[in-house]
Tab-separated table of C-alpha atoms and ligand atoms in Angstrom:
chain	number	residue	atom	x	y	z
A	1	UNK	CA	-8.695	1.870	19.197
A	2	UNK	CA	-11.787	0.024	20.180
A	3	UNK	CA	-13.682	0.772	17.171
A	4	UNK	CA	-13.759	2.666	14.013
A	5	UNK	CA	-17.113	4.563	14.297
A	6	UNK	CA	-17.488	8.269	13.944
A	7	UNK	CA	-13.593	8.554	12.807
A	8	UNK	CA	-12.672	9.802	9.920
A	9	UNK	CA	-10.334	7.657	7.621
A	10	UNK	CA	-8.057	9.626	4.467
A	11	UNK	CA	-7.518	6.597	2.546
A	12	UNK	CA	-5.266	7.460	-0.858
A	13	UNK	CA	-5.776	5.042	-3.951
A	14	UNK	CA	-9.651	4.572	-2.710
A	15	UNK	CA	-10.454	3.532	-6.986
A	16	UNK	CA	-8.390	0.578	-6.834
A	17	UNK	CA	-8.959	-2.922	-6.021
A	18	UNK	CA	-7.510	-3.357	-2.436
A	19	UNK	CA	-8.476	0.635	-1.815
A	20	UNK	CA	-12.172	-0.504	-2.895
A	21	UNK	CA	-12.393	-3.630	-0.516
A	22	UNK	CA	-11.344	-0.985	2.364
A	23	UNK	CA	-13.448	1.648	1.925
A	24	UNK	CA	-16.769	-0.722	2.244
A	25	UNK	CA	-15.158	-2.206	5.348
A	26	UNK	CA	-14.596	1.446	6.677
A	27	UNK	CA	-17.989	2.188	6.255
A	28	UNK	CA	-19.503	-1.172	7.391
A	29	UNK	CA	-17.115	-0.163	10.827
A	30	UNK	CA	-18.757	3.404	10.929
A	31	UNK	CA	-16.068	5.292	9.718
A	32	UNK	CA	-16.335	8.820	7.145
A	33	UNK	CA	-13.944	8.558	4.932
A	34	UNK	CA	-11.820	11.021	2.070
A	35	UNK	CA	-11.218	8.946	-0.818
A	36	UNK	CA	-8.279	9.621	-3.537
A	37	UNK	CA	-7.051	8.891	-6.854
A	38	UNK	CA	-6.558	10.179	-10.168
A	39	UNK	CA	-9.813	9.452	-12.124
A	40	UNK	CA	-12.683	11.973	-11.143
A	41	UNK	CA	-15.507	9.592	-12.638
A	42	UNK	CA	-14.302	6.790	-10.462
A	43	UNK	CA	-14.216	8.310	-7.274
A	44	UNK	CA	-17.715	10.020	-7.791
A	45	UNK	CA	-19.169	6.648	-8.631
A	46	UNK	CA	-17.912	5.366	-4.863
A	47	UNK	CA	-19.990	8.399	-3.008
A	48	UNK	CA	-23.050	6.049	-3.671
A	49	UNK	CA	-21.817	3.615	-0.973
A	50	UNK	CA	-22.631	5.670	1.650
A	51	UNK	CA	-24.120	9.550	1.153
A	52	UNK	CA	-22.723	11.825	3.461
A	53	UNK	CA	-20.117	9.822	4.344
A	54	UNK	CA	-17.640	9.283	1.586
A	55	UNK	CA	-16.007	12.707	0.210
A	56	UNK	CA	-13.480	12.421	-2.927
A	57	UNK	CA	-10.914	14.458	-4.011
A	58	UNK	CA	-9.431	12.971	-7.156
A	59	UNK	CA	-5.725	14.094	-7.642
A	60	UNK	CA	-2.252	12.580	-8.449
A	61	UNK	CA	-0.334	13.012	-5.065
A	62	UNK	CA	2.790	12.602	-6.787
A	63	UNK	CA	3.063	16.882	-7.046
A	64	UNK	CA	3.347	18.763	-3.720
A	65	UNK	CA	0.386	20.963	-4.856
A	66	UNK	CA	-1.706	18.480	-4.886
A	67	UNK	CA	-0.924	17.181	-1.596
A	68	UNK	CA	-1.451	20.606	-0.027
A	69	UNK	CA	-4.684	21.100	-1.699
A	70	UNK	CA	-6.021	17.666	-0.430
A	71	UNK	CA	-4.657	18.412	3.204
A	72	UNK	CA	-7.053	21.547	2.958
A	73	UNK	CA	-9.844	19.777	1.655
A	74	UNK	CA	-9.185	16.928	4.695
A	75	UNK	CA	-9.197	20.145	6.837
A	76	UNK	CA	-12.463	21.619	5.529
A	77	UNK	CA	-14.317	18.638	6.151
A	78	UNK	CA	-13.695	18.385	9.690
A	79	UNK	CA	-9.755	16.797	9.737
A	80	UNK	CA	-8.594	12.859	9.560
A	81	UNK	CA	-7.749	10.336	12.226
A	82	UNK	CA	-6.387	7.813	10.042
A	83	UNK	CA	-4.173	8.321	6.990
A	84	UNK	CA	-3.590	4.755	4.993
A	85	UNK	CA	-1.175	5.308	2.382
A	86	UNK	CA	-2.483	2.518	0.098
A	87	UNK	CA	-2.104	4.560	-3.241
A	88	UNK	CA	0.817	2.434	-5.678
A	89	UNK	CA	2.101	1.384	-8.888
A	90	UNK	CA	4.049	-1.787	-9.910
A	91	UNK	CA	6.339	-2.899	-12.657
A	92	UNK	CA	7.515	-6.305	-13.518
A	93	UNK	CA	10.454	-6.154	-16.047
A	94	UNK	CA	14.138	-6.244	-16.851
A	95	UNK	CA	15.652	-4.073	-14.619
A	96	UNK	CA	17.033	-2.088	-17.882
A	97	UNK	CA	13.032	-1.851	-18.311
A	98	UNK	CA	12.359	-0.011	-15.111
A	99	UNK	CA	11.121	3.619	-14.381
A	100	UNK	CA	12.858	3.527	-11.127
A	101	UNK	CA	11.739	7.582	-10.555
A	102	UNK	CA	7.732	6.962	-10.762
A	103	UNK	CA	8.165	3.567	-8.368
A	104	UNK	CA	10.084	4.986	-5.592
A	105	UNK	CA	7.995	8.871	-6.348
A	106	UNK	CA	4.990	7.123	-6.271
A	107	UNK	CA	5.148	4.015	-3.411
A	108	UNK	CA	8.040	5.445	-0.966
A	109	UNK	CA	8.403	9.599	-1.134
A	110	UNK	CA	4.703	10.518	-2.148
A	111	UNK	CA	3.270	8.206	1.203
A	112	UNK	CA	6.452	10.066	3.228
A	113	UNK	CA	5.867	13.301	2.453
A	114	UNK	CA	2.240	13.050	2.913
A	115	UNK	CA	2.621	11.797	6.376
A	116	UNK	CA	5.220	14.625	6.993
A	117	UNK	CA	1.970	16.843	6.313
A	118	UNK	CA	-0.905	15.204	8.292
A	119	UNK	CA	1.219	14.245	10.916
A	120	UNK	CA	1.071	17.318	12.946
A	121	UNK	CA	-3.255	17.123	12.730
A	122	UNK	CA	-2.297	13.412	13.680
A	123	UNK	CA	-0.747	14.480	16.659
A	124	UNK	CA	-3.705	16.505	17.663
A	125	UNK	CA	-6.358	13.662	17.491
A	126	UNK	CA	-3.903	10.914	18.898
A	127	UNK	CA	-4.139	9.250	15.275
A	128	UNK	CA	-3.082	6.337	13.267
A	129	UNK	CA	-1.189	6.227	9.849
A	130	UNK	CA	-1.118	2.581	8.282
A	131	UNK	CA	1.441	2.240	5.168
A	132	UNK	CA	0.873	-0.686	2.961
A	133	UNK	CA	4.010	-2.391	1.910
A	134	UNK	CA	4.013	-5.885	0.469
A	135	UNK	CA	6.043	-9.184	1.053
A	136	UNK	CA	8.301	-8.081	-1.817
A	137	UNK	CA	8.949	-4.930	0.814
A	138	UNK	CA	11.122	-7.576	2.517
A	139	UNK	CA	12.410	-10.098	-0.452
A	140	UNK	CA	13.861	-9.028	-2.833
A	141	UNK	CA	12.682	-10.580	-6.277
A	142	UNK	CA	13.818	-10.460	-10.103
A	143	UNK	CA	11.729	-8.578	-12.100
A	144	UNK	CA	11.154	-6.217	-9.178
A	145	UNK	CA	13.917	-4.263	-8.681
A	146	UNK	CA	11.993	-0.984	-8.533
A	147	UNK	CA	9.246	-2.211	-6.520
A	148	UNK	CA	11.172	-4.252	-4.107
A	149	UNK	CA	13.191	-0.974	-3.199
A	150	UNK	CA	10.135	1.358	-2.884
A	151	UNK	CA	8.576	-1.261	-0.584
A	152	UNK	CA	11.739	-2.020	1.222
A	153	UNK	CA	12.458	2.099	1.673
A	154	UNK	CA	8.411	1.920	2.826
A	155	UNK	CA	8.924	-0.743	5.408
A	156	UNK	CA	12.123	1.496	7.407
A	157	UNK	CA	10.650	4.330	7.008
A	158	UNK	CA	7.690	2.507	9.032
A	159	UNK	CA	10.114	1.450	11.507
A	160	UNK	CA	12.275	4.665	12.071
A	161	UNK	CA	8.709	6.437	12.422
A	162	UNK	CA	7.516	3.882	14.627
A	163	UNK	CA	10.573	4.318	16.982
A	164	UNK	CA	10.410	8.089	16.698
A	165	UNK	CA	6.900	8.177	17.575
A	166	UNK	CA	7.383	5.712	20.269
A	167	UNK	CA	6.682	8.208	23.210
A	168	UNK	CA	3.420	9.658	21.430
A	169	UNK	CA	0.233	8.988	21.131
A	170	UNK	CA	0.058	8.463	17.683
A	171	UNK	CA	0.300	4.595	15.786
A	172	UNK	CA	2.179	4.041	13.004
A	173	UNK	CA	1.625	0.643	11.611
A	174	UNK	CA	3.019	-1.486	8.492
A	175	UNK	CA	1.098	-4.114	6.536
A	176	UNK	CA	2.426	-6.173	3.823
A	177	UNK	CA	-0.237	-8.073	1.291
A	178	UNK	CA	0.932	-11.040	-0.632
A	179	UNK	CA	-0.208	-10.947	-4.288
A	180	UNK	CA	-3.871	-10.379	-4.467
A	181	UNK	CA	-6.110	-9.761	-7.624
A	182	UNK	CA	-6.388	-6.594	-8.468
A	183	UNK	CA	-5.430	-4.662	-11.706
A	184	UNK	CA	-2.114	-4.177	-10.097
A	185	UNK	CA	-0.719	-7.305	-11.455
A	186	UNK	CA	-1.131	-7.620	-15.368
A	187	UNK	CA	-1.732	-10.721	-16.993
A	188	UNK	CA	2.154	-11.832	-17.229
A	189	UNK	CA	2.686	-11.250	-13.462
A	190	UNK	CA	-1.119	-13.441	-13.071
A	191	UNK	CA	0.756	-15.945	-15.187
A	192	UNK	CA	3.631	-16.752	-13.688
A	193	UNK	CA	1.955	-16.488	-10.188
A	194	UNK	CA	-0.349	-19.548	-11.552
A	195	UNK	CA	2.846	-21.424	-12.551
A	196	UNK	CA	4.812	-20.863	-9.226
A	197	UNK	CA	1.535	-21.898	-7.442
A	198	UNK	CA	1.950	-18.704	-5.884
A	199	UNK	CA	-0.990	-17.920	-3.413
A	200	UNK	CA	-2.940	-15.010	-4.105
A	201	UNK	CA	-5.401	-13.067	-1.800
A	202	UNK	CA	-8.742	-11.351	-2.469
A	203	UNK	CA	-8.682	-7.524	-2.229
A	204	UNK	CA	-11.448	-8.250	0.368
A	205	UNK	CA	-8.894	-10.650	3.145
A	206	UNK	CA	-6.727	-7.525	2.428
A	207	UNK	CA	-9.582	-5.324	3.618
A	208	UNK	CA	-10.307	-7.412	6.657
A	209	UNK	CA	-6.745	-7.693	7.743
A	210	UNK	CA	-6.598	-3.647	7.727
A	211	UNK	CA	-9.644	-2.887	9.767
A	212	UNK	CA	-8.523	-6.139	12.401
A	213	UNK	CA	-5.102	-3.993	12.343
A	214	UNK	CA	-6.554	-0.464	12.809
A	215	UNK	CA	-8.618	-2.048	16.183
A	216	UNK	CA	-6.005	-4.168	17.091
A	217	UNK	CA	-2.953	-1.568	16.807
A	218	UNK	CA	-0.669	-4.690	16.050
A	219	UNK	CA	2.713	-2.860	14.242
A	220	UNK	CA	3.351	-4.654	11.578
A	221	UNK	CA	1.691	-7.529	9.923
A	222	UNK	CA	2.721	-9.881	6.611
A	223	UNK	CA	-0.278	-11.943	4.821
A	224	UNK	CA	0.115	-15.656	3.961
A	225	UNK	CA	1.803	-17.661	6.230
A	226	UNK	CA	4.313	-19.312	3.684
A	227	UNK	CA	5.458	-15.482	2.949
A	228	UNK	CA	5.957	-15.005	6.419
A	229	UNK	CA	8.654	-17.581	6.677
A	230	UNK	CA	10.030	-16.726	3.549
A	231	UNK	CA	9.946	-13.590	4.360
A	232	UNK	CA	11.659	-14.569	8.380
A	233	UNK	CA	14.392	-17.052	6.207
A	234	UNK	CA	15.477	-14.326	4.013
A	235	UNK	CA	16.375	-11.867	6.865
A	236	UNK	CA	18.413	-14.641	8.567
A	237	UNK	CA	19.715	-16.799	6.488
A	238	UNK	CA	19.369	-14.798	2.938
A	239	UNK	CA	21.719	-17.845	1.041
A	240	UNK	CA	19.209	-20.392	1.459
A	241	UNK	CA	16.439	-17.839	-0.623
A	242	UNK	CA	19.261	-17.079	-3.173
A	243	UNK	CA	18.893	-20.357	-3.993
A	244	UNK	CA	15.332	-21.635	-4.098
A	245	UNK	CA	14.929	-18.257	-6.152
A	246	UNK	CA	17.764	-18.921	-8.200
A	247	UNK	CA	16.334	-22.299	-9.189
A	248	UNK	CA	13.306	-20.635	-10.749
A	249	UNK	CA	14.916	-17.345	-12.236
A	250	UNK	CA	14.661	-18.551	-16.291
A	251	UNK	CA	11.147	-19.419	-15.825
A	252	UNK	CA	10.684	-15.891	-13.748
A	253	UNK	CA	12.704	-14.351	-16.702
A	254	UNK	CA	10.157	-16.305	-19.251
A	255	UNK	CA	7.376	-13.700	-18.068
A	256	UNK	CA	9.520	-10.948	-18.065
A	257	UNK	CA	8.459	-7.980	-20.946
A	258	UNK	CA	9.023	-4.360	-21.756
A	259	UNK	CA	6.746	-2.165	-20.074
A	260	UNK	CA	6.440	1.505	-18.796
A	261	UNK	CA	5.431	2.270	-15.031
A	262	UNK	CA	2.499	3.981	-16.808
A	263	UNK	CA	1.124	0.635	-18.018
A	264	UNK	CA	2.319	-1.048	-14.710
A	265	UNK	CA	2.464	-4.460	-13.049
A	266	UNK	CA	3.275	-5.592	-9.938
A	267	UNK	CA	2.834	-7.748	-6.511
B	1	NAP	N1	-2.332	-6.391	-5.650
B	1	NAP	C1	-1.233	-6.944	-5.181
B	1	NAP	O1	-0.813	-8.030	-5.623
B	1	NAP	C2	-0.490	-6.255	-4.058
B	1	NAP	C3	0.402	-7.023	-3.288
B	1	NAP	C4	1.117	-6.393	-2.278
B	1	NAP	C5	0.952	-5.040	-2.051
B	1	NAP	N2	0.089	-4.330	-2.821
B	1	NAP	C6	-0.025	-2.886	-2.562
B	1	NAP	O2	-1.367	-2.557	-2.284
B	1	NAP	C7	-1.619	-1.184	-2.656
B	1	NAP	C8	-2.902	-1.103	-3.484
B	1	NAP	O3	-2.697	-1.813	-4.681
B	1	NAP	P1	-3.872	-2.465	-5.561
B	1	NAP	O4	-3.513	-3.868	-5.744
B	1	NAP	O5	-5.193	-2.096	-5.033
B	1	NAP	O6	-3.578	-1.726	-6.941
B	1	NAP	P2	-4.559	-0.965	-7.981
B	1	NAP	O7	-5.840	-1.689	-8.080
B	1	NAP	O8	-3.754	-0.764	-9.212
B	1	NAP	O9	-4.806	0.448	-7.266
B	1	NAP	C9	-3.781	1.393	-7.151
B	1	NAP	C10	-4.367	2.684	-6.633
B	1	NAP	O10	-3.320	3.651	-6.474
B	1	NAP	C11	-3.741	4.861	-7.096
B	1	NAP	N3	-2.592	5.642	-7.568
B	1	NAP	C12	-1.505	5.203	-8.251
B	1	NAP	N4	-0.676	6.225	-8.524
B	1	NAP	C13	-1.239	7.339	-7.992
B	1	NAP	C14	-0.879	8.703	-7.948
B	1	NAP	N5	0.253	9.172	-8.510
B	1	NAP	N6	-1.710	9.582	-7.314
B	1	NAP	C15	-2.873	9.153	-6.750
B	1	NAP	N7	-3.265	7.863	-6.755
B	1	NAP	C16	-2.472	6.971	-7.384
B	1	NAP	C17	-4.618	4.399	-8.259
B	1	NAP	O11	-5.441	5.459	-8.658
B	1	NAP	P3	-5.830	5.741	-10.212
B	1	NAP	O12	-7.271	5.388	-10.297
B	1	NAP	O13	-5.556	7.160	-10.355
B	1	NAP	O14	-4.931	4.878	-11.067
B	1	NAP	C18	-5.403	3.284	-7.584
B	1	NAP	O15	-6.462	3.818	-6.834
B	1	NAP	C19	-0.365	-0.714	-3.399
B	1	NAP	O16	0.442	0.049	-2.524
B	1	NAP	C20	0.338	-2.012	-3.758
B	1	NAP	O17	1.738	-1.864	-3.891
B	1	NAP	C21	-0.647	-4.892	-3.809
């Protein structure tokens, strides 16, 4: 794709902090764009960015209603060429603690099943779906379980796709952040991030690395190059990342606390 203008962009958790940061770059790049999420006020409030060009449709895409009433609005206004399934939730916990059912609804079979739906106008307009994973889509960490497997389910399901898809015209592309600050993480997550020296992106490098992948059409991408050869150690030689993890599990476990997926955290 040589440039964004005059597409049109369905882009699902458009009210939070990384889904913020992308919308003004879609618009800077020319693009219309159907915004999502849950809270009506917050999505009307982002229309002033650019009249005319932003359209919201605030729903939870967890219930297959909603997902066929937002195809229909996509349709109404003209179709999409570009579906990023950014929409997620995070928790960081015990894994006693964790609502496994709304992290792998809301990160792996809610994104799946609403590709399932736009794919066939995808195929029509030769378009691109982009799923946002994360670095913890590839390492497994402790406090994460639920996350880790919703993000590792998203990252092969990218790949089968990919494969699948291999002889068409439409892209299917994967792109994992490292933490960045958004109200994603909660202040215990922040915390320990701070005392693991853990570096942490702006919601706006996130933004730029999306657009550079939408032009580009490069497959997969990982942010921060020490997560990218963590995240290269861990698939070959997994022992060596059992350990320096293991060395820092009771001050991981220090941060851990009850929470519900409701009130979630995350990376
Ligand atoms: N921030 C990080 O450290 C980080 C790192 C790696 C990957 N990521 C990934 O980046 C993506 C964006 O995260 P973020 O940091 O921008 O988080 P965020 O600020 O909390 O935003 C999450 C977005 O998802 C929407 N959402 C959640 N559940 C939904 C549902 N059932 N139906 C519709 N919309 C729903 C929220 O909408 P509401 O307004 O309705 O809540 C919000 O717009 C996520 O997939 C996340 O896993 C984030």
């Amino acid at each position: 794709m040589n440039s964004l203008q005059g597409k049109r962009a369905l882009l699902t958790g458009a009210s939070g902090g990384i889904g913020k940061a992308v919308l003004q770059l879609l618009l800077v790049s020319g693009a219309e764009v159907v915004v999502t999420g849950r809270d009506e006020a917050v999505l009307s409030q982002l229309i002033s960015e650019a009249p005319g060009r932003v359209y919201p449709f605030a729903t939870d895409l967890n219930d297959e209603k909603n997902r066929q009433a937002l195809y229909a609005f996509c349709l109404q206004v003209g179709g999409i060429d570009i579906l990023i399934n950014n929409a997620g939730i995070s928790q960081f916990s015990a894994h006693a603690e964790q609502d496994f059912s709304a992290l792998i609804t809301t990160n792996l079979l809610s994104p799946m099943q609403l590709t399932q739906l736009f794919m066939p106008m995808l195929k029509q307009r030769d378009g691109t779906v982009i799923n946002i994973g994360s670095t913890f889509g590839s390492i497994g960490y402790a406090g994460f379980s639920g996350y880790c497997a919703s993000k590792f389910g998203l990252r092969g399901y990218t790949e089968a796709l990919q494969r699948e898809l291999a002889d068409s015209k439409v892209r299917v592309l994967y792109l994992a952040p490292r933490a960045t600050r958004t109200a994603i993480n909660t202040p215990q997550v922040d915390a320990l991030n701070r005392a693991l020296g853990q570096g942490v992106d702006s919601p706006e490098q996130v933004a730029k690395a999306l657009i550079d992948q939408l032009i580009s059409g490069r497959k997969r991408r990982y942010l921060g190059s020490a997560e990218n050869i963590f995240v290269r150690l861990n698939a070959l030689l997994p022992g060596l990342v059992d350990k320096a993890l293991g060395s820092k599990l009771q001050r991981i476990k220090q941060y851990f606390k009850p929470t519900s997926a409701k009130n979630s955290v995350g990376v």
